[in-house]
Structure formats: structure tokens, C-alpha cells
PDB file of C-alpha atoms in Angstrom:
ATOM      1  CA  UNK A1342      83.972  10.260   1.321  1.00  0.00           C
ATOM      2  CA  UNK A1343      79.859   9.357   1.944  1.00  0.00           C
ATOM      3  CA  UNK A1344      77.989   7.090   3.655  1.00  0.00           C
ATOM      4  CA  UNK A1345      74.222   6.238   2.686  1.00  0.00           C
ATOM      5  CA  UNK A1346      72.631   3.934   4.992  1.00  0.00           C
ATOM      6  CA  UNK A1347      69.551   2.136   3.975  1.00  0.00           C
ATOM      7  CA  UNK A1348      67.376   0.017   6.026  1.00  0.00           C
ATOM      8  CA  UNK A1349      65.700  -3.163   4.641  1.00  0.00           C
ATOM      9  CA  UNK A1350      62.519  -3.026   3.298  1.00  0.00           C
ATOM     10  CA  UNK A1351      59.002  -4.446   5.542  1.00  0.00           C
ATOM     11  CA  UNK A1352      60.109  -7.871   6.438  1.00  0.00           C
ATOM     12  CA  UNK A1353      57.612 -10.580   7.263  1.00  0.00           C
ATOM     13  CA  UNK A1354      59.115 -10.128  11.372  1.00  0.00           C
ATOM     14  CA  UNK A1355      58.356  -6.338  11.328  1.00  0.00           C
ATOM     15  CA  UNK A1356      54.487  -7.430   9.970  1.00  0.00           C
ATOM     16  CA  UNK A1357      54.085  -9.508  12.982  1.00  0.00           C
ATOM     17  CA  UNK A1358      55.582  -7.291  15.381  1.00  0.00           C
ATOM     18  CA  UNK A1359      53.166  -4.548  14.295  1.00  0.00           C
ATOM     19  CA  UNK A1360      50.354  -7.262  15.046  1.00  0.00           C
ATOM     20  CA  UNK A1361      51.930  -7.352  18.447  1.00  0.00           C
ATOM     21  CA  UNK A1362      53.903  -9.022  20.916  1.00  0.00           C
ATOM     22  CA  UNK A1363      51.889 -12.528  21.056  1.00  0.00           C
ATOM     23  CA  UNK A1364      51.466 -12.724  17.541  1.00  0.00           C
ATOM     24  CA  UNK A1365      55.524 -12.083  16.654  1.00  0.00           C
ATOM     25  CA  UNK A1366      56.687 -14.200  19.380  1.00  0.00           C
ATOM     26  CA  UNK A1367      54.241 -17.211  18.016  1.00  0.00           C
ATOM     27  CA  UNK A1368      55.304 -16.628  14.185  1.00  0.00           C
ATOM     28  CA  UNK A1369      58.736 -14.921  13.849  1.00  0.00           C
ATOM     29  CA  UNK A1370      61.461 -16.888  12.157  1.00  0.00           C
ATOM     30  CA  UNK A1371      65.619 -16.255  12.355  1.00  0.00           C
ATOM     31  CA  UNK A1372      65.787 -15.053   8.989  1.00  0.00           C
ATOM     32  CA  UNK A1373      62.600 -13.400   7.528  1.00  0.00           C
ATOM     33  CA  UNK A1374      62.083 -12.756   3.832  1.00  0.00           C
ATOM     34  CA  UNK A1375      60.622  -9.323   2.902  1.00  0.00           C
ATOM     35  CA  UNK A1376      56.756  -9.137   2.608  1.00  0.00           C
ATOM     36  CA  UNK A1377      54.909  -8.178  -0.663  1.00  0.00           C
ATOM     37  CA  UNK A1378      54.905  -4.336   0.827  1.00  0.00           C
ATOM     38  CA  UNK A1379      58.358  -4.915   1.273  1.00  0.00           C
ATOM     39  CA  UNK A1380      59.509  -5.621  -2.013  1.00  0.00           C
ATOM     40  CA  UNK A1381      57.426  -3.110  -3.742  1.00  0.00           C
ATOM     41  CA  UNK A1382      59.376  -0.538  -0.944  1.00  0.00           C
ATOM     42  CA  UNK A1383      62.714  -1.851  -2.461  1.00  0.00           C
ATOM     43  CA  UNK A1384      61.705  -1.507  -5.853  1.00  0.00           C
ATOM     44  CA  UNK A1385      60.913   2.215  -4.931  1.00  0.00           C
ATOM     45  CA  UNK A1386      63.836   2.817  -3.919  1.00  0.00           C
ATOM     46  CA  UNK A1387      65.963   1.291  -6.789  1.00  0.00           C
ATOM     47  CA  UNK A1388      63.954   3.534  -8.904  1.00  0.00           C
ATOM     48  CA  UNK A1389      65.037   6.209  -6.659  1.00  0.00           C
ATOM     49  CA  UNK A1390      68.583   5.997  -5.968  1.00  0.00           C
ATOM     50  CA  UNK A1391      69.743   6.341  -9.141  1.00  0.00           C
ATOM     51  CA  UNK A1392      69.163  10.139  -9.238  1.00  0.00           C
ATOM     52  CA  UNK A1393      71.366  10.708  -5.767  1.00  0.00           C
ATOM     53  CA  UNK A1394      74.246  12.646  -5.816  1.00  0.00           C
ATOM     54  CA  UNK A1395      77.005  11.612  -5.358  1.00  0.00           C
ATOM     55  CA  UNK A1396      75.545   8.139  -6.382  1.00  0.00           C
ATOM     56  CA  UNK A1397      76.677   5.106  -4.840  1.00  0.00           C
ATOM     57  CA  UNK A1398      80.259   3.462  -5.983  1.00  0.00           C
ATOM     58  CA  UNK A1399      80.292   0.640  -3.739  1.00  0.00           C
ATOM     59  CA  UNK A1400      77.237  -1.357  -2.420  1.00  0.00           C
ATOM     60  CA  UNK A1401      77.256  -3.665   0.556  1.00  0.00           C
ATOM     61  CA  UNK A1402      74.622  -5.716   2.448  1.00  0.00           C
ATOM     62  CA  UNK A1403      74.117  -8.014   5.431  1.00  0.00           C
ATOM     63  CA  UNK A1404      73.713 -11.755   5.000  1.00  0.00           C
ATOM     64  CA  UNK A1405      70.248 -11.752   6.197  1.00  0.00           C
ATOM     65  CA  UNK A1406      67.379 -12.482   3.461  1.00  0.00           C
ATOM     66  CA  UNK A1407      66.260  -9.352   3.862  1.00  0.00           C
ATOM     67  CA  UNK A1408      68.643  -7.270   3.036  1.00  0.00           C
ATOM     68  CA  UNK A1409      69.421  -9.283   0.221  1.00  0.00           C
ATOM     69  CA  UNK A1410      66.363  -9.046  -1.408  1.00  0.00           C
ATOM     70  CA  UNK A1411      66.358  -5.390  -0.369  1.00  0.00           C
ATOM     71  CA  UNK A1412      69.699  -4.420  -2.324  1.00  0.00           C
ATOM     72  CA  UNK A1413      69.062  -6.659  -4.956  1.00  0.00           C
ATOM     73  CA  UNK A1414      66.789  -4.363  -7.036  1.00  0.00           C
ATOM     74  CA  UNK A1415      69.241  -1.623  -6.069  1.00  0.00           C
ATOM     75  CA  UNK A1416      72.424  -3.466  -7.401  1.00  0.00           C
ATOM     76  CA  UNK A1417      70.862  -3.947 -10.800  1.00  0.00           C
ATOM     77  CA  UNK A1418      69.841   0.086 -10.455  1.00  0.00           C
ATOM     78  CA  UNK A1419      73.258   1.315 -10.126  1.00  0.00           C
ATOM     79  CA  UNK A1420      75.117  -1.715 -12.222  1.00  0.00           C
ATOM     80  CA  UNK A1421      77.479  -2.764  -9.070  1.00  0.00           C
ATOM     81  CA  UNK A1422      78.333  -5.665  -7.372  1.00  0.00           C
ATOM     82  CA  UNK A1423      76.840  -6.487  -4.210  1.00  0.00           C
ATOM     83  CA  UNK A1424      79.351  -6.917  -1.422  1.00  0.00           C
ATOM     84  CA  UNK A1425      78.175  -9.194   1.566  1.00  0.00           C
ATOM     85  CA  UNK A1426      80.378  -8.435   4.952  1.00  0.00           C
ATOM     86  CA  UNK A1427      79.320 -10.974   7.715  1.00  0.00           C
ATOM     87  CA  UNK A1428      79.406  -8.091  10.440  1.00  0.00           C
ATOM     88  CA  UNK A1429      76.683  -5.911   9.162  1.00  0.00           C
ATOM     89  CA  UNK A1430      73.777  -8.346  10.827  1.00  0.00           C
ATOM     90  CA  UNK A1431      71.188  -6.978  12.377  1.00  0.00           C
ATOM     91  CA  UNK A1432      71.558  -6.813  16.584  1.00  0.00           C
ATOM     92  CA  UNK A1433      71.537  -9.081  18.333  1.00  0.00           C
ATOM     93  CA  UNK A1434      72.352 -11.655  15.355  1.00  0.00           C
ATOM     94  CA  UNK A1435      70.007 -14.202  13.981  1.00  0.00           C
ATOM     95  CA  UNK A1436      68.113 -15.482  16.478  1.00  0.00           C
ATOM     96  CA  UNK A1437      65.566 -18.122  17.048  1.00  0.00           C
ATOM     97  CA  UNK A1438      62.616 -17.992  20.083  1.00  0.00           C
ATOM     98  CA  UNK A1439      61.405 -15.200  21.551  1.00  0.00           C
ATOM     99  CA  UNK A1440      61.659 -13.182  24.967  1.00  0.00           C
ATOM    100  CA  UNK A1441      63.402 -15.666  27.128  1.00  0.00           C
ATOM    101  CA  UNK A1442      63.640 -18.809  25.049  1.00  0.00           C
ATOM    102  CA  UNK A1443      65.741 -16.664  22.423  1.00  0.00           C
ATOM    103  CA  UNK A1444      68.809 -18.382  21.108  1.00  0.00           C
ATOM    104  CA  UNK A1445      71.497 -17.978  18.469  1.00  0.00           C
ATOM    105  CA  UNK A1446      71.174 -19.250  15.026  1.00  0.00           C
ATOM    106  CA  UNK A1447      73.351 -19.792  12.275  1.00  0.00           C
ATOM    107  CA  UNK A1448      71.788 -17.870   9.490  1.00  0.00           C
ATOM    108  CA  UNK A1449      70.449 -19.260   6.029  1.00  0.00           C
ATOM    109  CA  UNK A1450      73.026 -21.461   4.201  1.00  0.00           C
ATOM    110  CA  UNK A1451      74.770 -19.840   1.214  1.00  0.00           C
ATOM    111  CA  UNK A1452      72.992 -21.931  -1.847  1.00  0.00           C
ATOM    112  CA  UNK A1453      69.200 -19.740  -0.244  1.00  0.00           C
ATOM    113  CA  UNK A1454      71.358 -16.808  -0.240  1.00  0.00           C
ATOM    114  CA  UNK A1455      73.048 -16.584  -3.627  1.00  0.00           C
ATOM    115  CA  UNK A1456      69.732 -17.467  -5.293  1.00  0.00           C
ATOM    116  CA  UNK A1457      68.579 -14.472  -4.523  1.00  0.00           C
ATOM    117  CA  UNK A1458      70.922 -12.648  -7.188  1.00  0.00           C
ATOM    118  CA  UNK A1459      73.616 -13.092  -9.053  1.00  0.00           C
ATOM    119  CA  UNK A1460      75.300  -9.850  -8.464  1.00  0.00           C
ATOM    120  CA  UNK A1461      75.810 -10.783  -4.863  1.00  0.00           C
ATOM    121  CA  UNK A1462      79.528 -11.267  -3.577  1.00  0.00           C
ATOM    122  CA  UNK A1463      79.853 -13.698  -0.485  1.00  0.00           C
ATOM    123  CA  UNK A1464      83.118 -13.839   1.846  1.00  0.00           C
ATOM    124  CA  UNK A1465      83.929 -17.279   2.822  1.00  0.00           C
ATOM    125  CA  UNK A1466      82.455 -17.067   6.205  1.00  0.00           C
ATOM    126  CA  UNK A1467      78.925 -17.918   4.265  1.00  0.00           C
ATOM    127  CA  UNK A1468      78.803 -21.848   3.850  1.00  0.00           C
ATOM    128  CA  UNK A1469      75.886 -24.251   3.473  1.00  0.00           C
ATOM    129  CA  UNK A1470      75.951 -24.125   7.417  1.00  0.00           C
ATOM    130  CA  UNK A1471      75.186 -20.735   7.879  1.00  0.00           C
ATOM    131  CA  UNK A1472      77.274 -17.900   8.563  1.00  0.00           C
ATOM    132  CA  UNK A1473      76.589 -17.116  12.537  1.00  0.00           C
ATOM    133  CA  UNK A1474      78.739 -18.862  14.938  1.00  0.00           C
ATOM    134  CA  UNK A1475      78.674 -16.414  18.689  1.00  0.00           C
ATOM    135  CA  UNK A1476      75.856 -16.128  20.585  1.00  0.00           C
ATOM    136  CA  UNK A1477      73.015 -13.716  21.333  1.00  0.00           C
ATOM    137  CA  UNK A1478      74.851 -10.451  21.001  1.00  0.00           C
ATOM    138  CA  UNK A1479      74.544  -8.309  23.755  1.00  0.00           C
ATOM    139  CA  UNK A1480      73.893  -4.191  23.978  1.00  0.00           C
ATOM    140  CA  UNK A1481      77.189  -3.605  24.687  1.00  0.00           C
ATOM    141  CA  UNK A1482      78.359  -5.933  21.508  1.00  0.00           C
ATOM    142  CA  UNK A1483      76.054  -4.386  19.169  1.00  0.00           C
ATOM    143  CA  UNK A1484      77.503  -0.798  20.719  1.00  0.00           C
ATOM    144  CA  UNK A1485      80.991  -1.999  19.806  1.00  0.00           C
ATOM    145  CA  UNK A1486      80.464  -3.544  16.584  1.00  0.00           C
ATOM    146  CA  UNK A1487      78.827  -0.281  15.453  1.00  0.00           C
ATOM    147  CA  UNK A1488      82.211   1.801  16.553  1.00  0.00           C
ATOM    148  CA  UNK A1489      84.024  -1.060  14.340  1.00  0.00           C
ATOM    149  CA  UNK A1490      81.713  -0.700  11.277  1.00  0.00           C
ATOM    150  CA  UNK A1491      81.960   2.981  11.549  1.00  0.00           C
ATOM    151  CA  UNK A1492      86.172   2.920  11.730  1.00  0.00           C
ATOM    152  CA  UNK A1493      86.018   0.226   8.765  1.00  0.00           C
ATOM    153  CA  UNK A1494      83.570   2.588   6.536  1.00  0.00           C
ATOM    154  CA  UNK A1495      86.700   5.193   6.878  1.00  0.00           C
ATOM    155  CA  UNK A1496      89.978   2.817   6.571  1.00  0.00           C
ATOM    156  CA  UNK A1497      88.702   0.604   4.045  1.00  0.00           C
ATOM    157  CA  UNK A1498      86.914   3.144   1.273  1.00  0.00           C
ATOM    158  CA  UNK A1499      89.050   5.965  -0.812  1.00  0.00           C
ATOM    159  CA  UNK A1500      87.998   9.761   0.045  1.00  0.00           C
ATOM    160  CA  UNK A1501      85.836   9.995  -3.856  1.00  0.00           C
ATOM    161  CA  UNK A1502      83.635   6.487  -2.311  1.00  0.00           C
ATOM    162  CA  UNK A1503      80.210   7.128  -1.997  1.00  0.00           C
ATOM    163  CA  UNK A1504      79.826   3.870   0.195  1.00  0.00           C
ATOM    164  CA  UNK A1505      75.889   2.386   0.364  1.00  0.00           C
ATOM    165  CA  UNK A1506      75.121  -0.249   3.024  1.00  0.00           C
ATOM    166  CA  UNK A1507      72.092  -1.968   3.050  1.00  0.00           C
ATOM    167  CA  UNK A1508      71.591  -3.136   6.952  1.00  0.00           C
ATOM    168  CA  UNK A1509      69.056  -2.897   9.523  1.00  0.00           C
ATOM    169  CA  UNK A1510      67.217  -0.554  11.897  1.00  0.00           C
ATOM    170  CA  UNK A1511      69.293  -1.387  15.231  1.00  0.00           C
ATOM    171  CA  UNK A1512      72.521  -1.635  13.842  1.00  0.00           C
ATOM    172  CA  UNK A1513      71.677   1.338  11.303  1.00  0.00           C
ATOM    173  CA  UNK A1514      70.959   3.416  14.224  1.00  0.00           C
ATOM    174  CA  UNK A1515      73.948   2.369  16.074  1.00  0.00           C
ATOM    175  CA  UNK A1516      76.032   2.929  13.053  1.00  0.00           C
ATOM    176  CA  UNK A1517      75.170   6.441  12.959  1.00  0.00           C
ATOM    177  CA  UNK A1518      75.222   7.215  16.352  1.00  0.00           C
ATOM    178  CA  UNK A1519      78.977   6.206  16.258  1.00  0.00           C
ATOM    179  CA  UNK A1520      79.766   8.009  13.684  1.00  0.00           C
ATOM    180  CA  UNK A1521      77.750  11.690  14.425  1.00  0.00           C
ATOM    181  CA  UNK A1522      77.940  11.325  18.484  1.00  0.00           C
ATOM    182  CA  UNK A1523      80.361   8.936  19.512  1.00  0.00           C
ATOM    183  CA  UNK A1524      80.274  10.302  23.083  1.00  0.00           C
ATOM    184  CA  UNK A1525      76.898   9.469  23.687  1.00  0.00           C
ATOM    185  CA  UNK A1526      76.648   6.194  21.735  1.00  0.00           C
ATOM    186  CA  UNK A1527      79.124   4.770  24.074  1.00  0.00           C
ATOM    187  CA  UNK A1528      76.554   5.178  26.484  1.00  0.00           C
ATOM    188  CA  UNK A1529      74.020   2.800  24.147  1.00  0.00           C
ATOM    189  CA  UNK A1530      75.456  -0.191  25.395  1.00  0.00           C
ATOM    190  CA  UNK A1531      74.554   0.017  28.793  1.00  0.00           C
ATOM    191  CA  UNK A1532      70.718  -0.282  28.376  1.00  0.00           C
ATOM    192  CA  UNK A1533      68.659  -3.166  27.365  1.00  0.00           C
ATOM    193  CA  UNK A1534      67.635  -3.235  23.672  1.00  0.00           C
ATOM    194  CA  UNK A1535      64.811  -1.102  23.386  1.00  0.00           C
ATOM    195  CA  UNK A1536      65.187   1.231  26.349  1.00  0.00           C
ATOM    196  CA  UNK A1537      67.484   2.979  25.089  1.00  0.00           C
ATOM    197  CA  UNK A1538      67.052   6.757  26.099  1.00  0.00           C
ATOM    198  CA  UNK A1539      67.511   8.048  22.681  1.00  0.00           C
ATOM    199  CA  UNK A1540      67.420   6.910  19.252  1.00  0.00           C
ATOM    200  CA  UNK A1541      67.565   7.082  15.197  1.00  0.00           C
ATOM    201  CA  UNK A1542      64.157   5.257  14.435  1.00  0.00           C
ATOM    202  CA  UNK A1543      65.081   4.275  10.854  1.00  0.00           C
ATOM    203  CA  UNK A1544      61.722   3.343   8.355  1.00  0.00           C
ATOM    204  CA  UNK A1545      61.962   0.240   6.169  1.00  0.00           C
ATOM    205  CA  UNK A1546      64.015   1.206   3.302  1.00  0.00           C
ATOM    206  CA  UNK A1547      64.929   5.014   4.729  1.00  0.00           C
ATOM    207  CA  UNK A1548      68.211   6.467   3.807  1.00  0.00           C
ATOM    208  CA  UNK A1549      70.421   8.511   5.777  1.00  0.00           C
ATOM    209  CA  UNK A1550      73.341  10.068   4.186  1.00  0.00           C
ATOM    210  CA  UNK A1551      76.574  11.598   5.887  1.00  0.00           C
ATOM    211  CA  UNK A1552      79.875  13.070   4.856  1.00  0.00           C
ATOM    212  CA  UNK A1553      83.098  11.881   6.710  1.00  0.00           C
ATOM    213  CA  UNK A1554      85.707  14.357   6.204  1.00  0.00           C
ATOM    214  CA  UNK A1555      89.446  14.469   7.211  1.00  0.00           C
ATOM    215  CA  UNK A1556      90.122  15.182  10.915  1.00  0.00           C
ATOM    216  CA  UNK A1557      86.667  13.409  12.185  1.00  0.00           C
ATOM    217  CA  UNK A1558      84.653  16.274  10.968  1.00  0.00           C
ATOM    218  CA  UNK A1559      80.999  15.152   9.912  1.00  0.00           C
ATOM    219  CA  UNK A1560      78.541  16.892   7.521  1.00  0.00           C
ATOM    220  CA  UNK A1561      74.710  15.395   8.167  1.00  0.00           C
ATOM    221  CA  UNK A1562      73.197  15.497   4.673  1.00  0.00           C
ATOM    222  CA  UNK A1563      69.649  13.791   5.724  1.00  0.00           C
ATOM    223  CA  UNK A1564      68.575  10.978   8.263  1.00  0.00           C
ATOM    224  CA  UNK A1565      65.282   8.649   7.366  1.00  0.00           C
ATOM    225  CA  UNK A1566      64.587   9.945   4.321  1.00  0.00           C
ATOM    226  CA  UNK A1567      61.549   8.274   2.638  1.00  0.00           C
ATOM    227  CA  UNK A1568      61.110   9.817  -0.464  1.00  0.00           C
ATOM    228  CA  UNK A1569      61.059   7.250  -2.996  1.00  0.00           C
ATOM    229  CA  UNK A1570      58.061   5.945  -0.976  1.00  0.00           C
ATOM    230  CA  UNK A1571      56.574   9.141  -0.865  1.00  0.00           C
ATOM    231  CA  UNK A1572      56.806   9.153  -5.132  1.00  0.00           C
ATOM    232  CA  UNK A1573      55.287   5.924  -5.147  1.00  0.00           C
ATOM    233  CA  UNK A1574      52.307   6.712  -3.436  1.00  0.00           C
ATOM    234  CA  UNK A1575      53.126   4.071  -0.301  1.00  0.00           C
ATOM    235  CA  UNK A1576      53.053   7.194   2.133  1.00  0.00           C
ATOM    236  CA  UNK A1577      51.667  10.475   2.799  1.00  0.00           C
ATOM    237  CA  UNK A1578      54.154  13.015   4.412  1.00  0.00           C
ATOM    238  CA  UNK A1579      57.522  12.401   5.375  1.00  0.00           C
ATOM    239  CA  UNK A1580      57.032   9.337   7.268  1.00  0.00           C
ATOM    240  CA  UNK A1581      57.164   5.629   6.758  1.00  0.00           C
ATOM    241  CA  UNK A1582      55.141   4.612   9.154  1.00  0.00           C
ATOM    242  CA  UNK A1583      52.126   5.589   7.467  1.00  0.00           C
ATOM    243  CA  UNK A1584      52.236   2.565   6.110  1.00  0.00           C
ATOM    244  CA  UNK A1585      52.049   0.575   9.271  1.00  0.00           C
ATOM    245  CA  UNK A1586      55.608  -0.320   8.722  1.00  0.00           C
ATOM    246  CA  UNK A1587      57.310  -0.436  12.491  1.00  0.00           C
ATOM    247  CA  UNK A1588      60.676   0.421  13.651  1.00  0.00           C
ATOM    248  CA  UNK A1589      61.449  -2.800  14.617  1.00  0.00           C
ATOM    249  CA  UNK A1590      63.549  -5.616  13.334  1.00  0.00           C
TER     250      UNK A1590
END
């Protein structure tokens, strides 16, 4: 079985973060949309992904606006349904406020999310009242959730599947950690978010591919690949950060 992890395109919050903490804190929203750049990144990703071997056979995303907008053209390119799972959200969940004023938010309503693409298939937990009912997620809870997601990938899919998940930078890094180096990943929950001693810094619309084999054997095919952005002329070299896309959520 193969797993391809994809980070969403540049969001409005990402663009604010690049301008500094003061601007970010004043302008961030709980469920931001893609910027114009983020939409172009998603289109470039869709144009590239059909040529990947193995080709994805299942496509998932979180119930956050930016992942749905990123995954929509990918679903069209692959001719797949887009399966939304409410446990794939970004750490620490949808939140309002910034710093000491941060608080949990319910997420966007079903009508707004379903309008993004007709290919999306939503779980019953996504309603007109939103979908998130928890508190602000702690680093320990996020690390534990990543372990559960990694187990779900193995347990809920066949060995011939290529599972593509459009998710986020932080939870994506934790999922990779849970799969590739579970012993070290267990330590990440002990650090305040952003102070971890090691990390997978995933760029907007980057892809990472790992192969999950019997007996917990893992083969890493690539991490943080941005070929589609290079081909589209959005970056020079191997780093999507050349476009000013920060590695923050």
C-alpha cells in the first residue's frame, strides 16, 4: 500500500503569516480559503498528479475549506470521489483568535463546504452547525491523533491501494513522523507547538509518498516534492518557499 500526503495550497492565513505576527493575529480566520496563488498551486498539482505511479485510488481530505479547495481539481484530474474525514483537520483544530485569546471554533457549515465541489462525500458529523465540537487541541492530543490516522491508513485500505490525503502542514508532519519514526514521534507531543526539536517542513501543495509494507516495513519514496510548482514556473529549484509560502498553517 502507498500513502501520498499532500499539503493544501497557500491559504489566506499563510499569506498573513508571511507578513508577520502582528498582521497575522489581527487578520487570521478560523477556516481560511485559498489565495489566488494557492488556487494556481492546486491547479498545477492537479495537472501533475495523473502521471504519478502508482496513481491514487482513494482521495481524502479534511473538512477545512483550504483542503477541499486544493483537492477539488485533484479529484477531477483523477476522476475520484473526494472522501472527507473529520479527523484529518489541522492541529489544533479550527480556532478563532490568536495567542492567549485563541478558542475552538465549530468549522464551516456543510452548505458552504459542499458548494466547493460536487465530488465531496461528507460524513454525518459535518452539519450546518459545523463539524468540530472539541476544545483547542494540545500538542499531546495532536501527536496521538496522528498515530491513530497512521493506523487507520493501514487498517482501512487494501494492500494495492494508493491512498492520497490532502491535509495540512502540522498534522501532515506528525503523520509522517508516526509512520517513519514512531519512537521519535512520541516525543513531539511534549513540546509547545512550534518548538519541536525536529520536523518535516512541508510546503504548500507539496507531496510526500511512503510505501507501507507487511510487518511494519516502510519505504520512503519522497518527502516535500514540488515538481509541479517547478514545472509551472512558480518556483526555481526544489523549494516552494521561493514563492514566499511559509511553512505555517
